[in-house]
Amino acid sequence: MIMGGETKWVLKSQPFSSSISLILIALLLSSFANLVVSKDTNSSSTEKFSPPANFLIDCGSKQQSRLDDGRIFKSDRESSSLLATSEDVQVSVDTISNSTIVPPSLSPSSLPLFRSARVFLEESTYTFYIPKSGRIWVRLYFFPLPRQSYNLTDAVFCVHTDQIVLLHDFSVSNNTAFVFKEYLVNVAGNRFSLKFKPKKKSSAFVNAIEVVSAPDPLISDAATSVSPAGEYTGLSSSALQVYYRVNVGGPGINPDNDTLSRTWESDKKYNAFPDGSQNVSVTPNSIKFPDGGATAVIAPNWIYSTAEQMKDPLTMEPNFNLSWVLNVEESYSYLIRLHFCDIVSKSLNELYFNVYINGMIGVSSLDLSTQTKGLATAFYKDFVLNASAITNSSIMVQVGPANLQQGTKNAILNGLEVMKMSNIANSLDGFVNVEGKPIRPSERAKVMKIIAAIGLAMAVTAMLLLATVCIRWQKRPEGWENRKSFSSWLLPLHANHSSFLSSKSSSRKSSVFGSRKSKSGYSSLYSSAGLGRFFTFNELQNATNFFDEKAIIGVGGFGKVYIGTLEDGTKVAIKRGNPGSEQGINEFRTEIDMLSKLRHRHLVSLMGFCDEQSEMILVYEYMANGPLRDHLYGSNLASLSWKQRLEICIGSARGLHYLHTGAAQSIIHRDVKTTNILLDENFVAKVSDFGLSKAVPENTHVSTAVKGSFGYLDPEYFRSQQLTEKSDVYSFGVVLIEVLCARTVISPTLPREQVNLAEWAMQNHRKGTLGKIIDPRIASSINPGSLKKIVEAAEKCLADHGGDRPGMGDVLWNLEYALQLQEAASQIDHPEDKSTNFIPLDHPNEDDHKIGDSSVTYSSDKSEVTDLFSQIAKLQGR
Ligand SMILES: *[C@@H]1O[C@H](CO)[C@@H](O)[C@H](O)[C@H]1NC(C)=O
Ligand SMILES: *[C@@H]1O[C@H](CO)[C@@H](O)[C@H](O)[C@H]1NC(C)=O
Ligand SMILES: *[C@@H]1O[C@H](CO)[C@@H](O)[C@H](O)[C@H]1NC(C)=O
């Protein structure tokens, strides 16, 4: 009974106790579930970070500003308790000209913040209460509002925290652009102050301020040091200034799509080799964040879901780097964060690539699969680049395939951040500390050592200079007095550089350049040397209306091409090089080398050049109808008939044939493509752009770094780096296909097998379905015989091995034959023309002979053509 009673009690109380335990279990479970869930959300894209300190102030504004990205900035009155100042003024304007330049680091949603500002006439301090010590963002907005009682473009001031100099003797003299500065600084206690210190008799101002806590894991203490290679520790003691935050391969990302309200810009401006890269993207929701690695706080999934990869990694054998170049200020070290996420591989362990920073290895054979244990999984890596490793005020980030046998030859980058690190003066702007004391690298002894070293170096340099001058003086060539900028880069830069000019005897050089006596003598001297006429800078300024932007008809790596009208009314194309570019200098020199040797109806001719005022300007005949490509696709120009297209192909083939065989040395163009085939007012084709051309002794090849344009590049040249004329033949084969199908040679957005036009066309040709991909505007008018001939010619040009490809002479013959077939067919189609003699009397080859270009010989071909043609005529007569 007792037991029973007990039992009863137990039984009786069971509902009570079990309900408690149930509740407890439920609570436990739910908190566990919460844990799981919160862990889950931690590693998902939806994670929200709520900053413990979050001060957003629209300085000088009478009311709150609600931005489009959802953030609310407090008015001046609401934030007045934070500010200690003795003399200040609020200023505002109703509107700001919408032509004001918005820097890419700034989200357009923040533009309303620039409409008002607070002006400080004395040192003034904002003090913020920071609940939790750690890193905070400081974001400052500046714009010198016009028409104020204080001229804000004259304001010169410093901005400090308690320890760090953010801005020193700062001013915004340009009132056509907004200025945005972003910092990450450490706060040790609970107070953080921001001081605005006007220079004597000047003022300071600010349009908006953000002081916002950053999550602790954002910046860790350690990173990989690039130079010297090793580990870098102590990052947490550096203040940082954000220089670049780039979403590679994707669009700009606004603060509302980043839980830390960061703005990310697109990488387009910084991509140094856009032709070699191709953007890829996946849906942002498919991005996974690994345990203990990158989180959505490091970068939102939008960043990891887009990337640049190497163009066409499977169809070619690419061996190059993708490169990004970002300008920075020298004499600071930088923290560089690279974001990766393998959204290109089909399975694990396919992708291995190297990462370089300023030419030095950052990671060798990076294997994302091992790092993240999964595809589409976020990964990032921090590097510190020492100030001493920065030259040319730039940081270059490169990724390229690792030289391994396994895996695909590909490399990717998803995101890129560059942050300036504070220096020994605890400054991000100069070498003066918060107390206004100049700080120079270490103690006096060191300084003395440096001075001594500099002195010694100067003495040595001076002696060397003196010696060089003496030697050069003794060896000075005739007429050296007049030699200047342009001519000095026409002359070989390197003694052993095997360029056209340097291979000439020095006597020739001095006859070309050495006898420049007076300006009036220039033009005749130069034209006799084949360099065309000498143009004065003034003359070209007048021709282009002072290099008016409106006169630009083309832009390339070398600079801009303008249309100009000379005093006598002649239209010319004027190519003006970017000064100081070594590559530009070399390409210009090659172009002059080549063009001065070549005259042909189907090569664009050089009229002259200008080298005054360190300019590098070339003047060409003007080609009224522009590049062939514009007449094929991508513009609104009228479509060319098949016959016109054939004639254009024939013209360019003649130009190339002349290059390969016509001059003393065979010349390989190296960049044959439809944008380098220009059309004059009568649609006569001329080959242009000899910047990459190379002269080779007959029947040999030259080994050289692969240059050219994607989609046109000879795969054999790519593999072997050995250049022969047959590489031009390959590219010309691509041109033929492009002319036939009228689409881009590489279309990354199409299905895999269609990406590369030449391959796609050949595949269709073999299946007999080529008809389907021919330009529909001309498909019905092409005579089948003519088509067959062209496709055969193209197929031979595109042969894998150079040895199997025909020479340009053969190609030309086939093209002419195709034209004859086409013309014969159109005679049949139009019986009313029958009365006329349909054998063209005016053989196209005549043009060349008129020019008196004896070096082009294909007269035997010509008679064969005529033979064949008379056979066709007979056929038709039956
Ligand atoms: C991606 O590439 C395509 C084609 O090259 C281009 O049109 C597009 O603008 C690119 N997208 C981004 C976000 O860069
Ligand atoms: C930003 O996020 C919204 C949804 O939250 C999305 O619709 C939009 O496309 C995103 N924009 C960009 C540029 O990421
Ligand atoms: C890639 O860049 C690195 C560093 O600039 C260089 O050493 C390497 O040769 C480059 N690779 C190719 C294939 O150009």
Coordinates of N, CA and C in Angstrom, one line a residue, residues 133 227 272 393 694:
S133 N 35.2 48.1 -26.2 CA 36.4 48.5 -26.9 C 36.7 47.5 -28.1
S227 N 56.8 40.7 -48.5 CA 58.2 41.0 -48.7 C 58.7 41.7 -47.4
A272 N 43.7 45.0 -65.4 CA 44.7 45.4 -66.3 C 44.7 44.5 -67.6
S393 N 53.9 53.9 -57.2 CA 52.7 54.2 -56.5 C 51.5 53.2 -56.9
K694 N 56.4 42.0 -86.0 CA 57.8 41.6 -85.8 C 58.4 41.2 -87.2

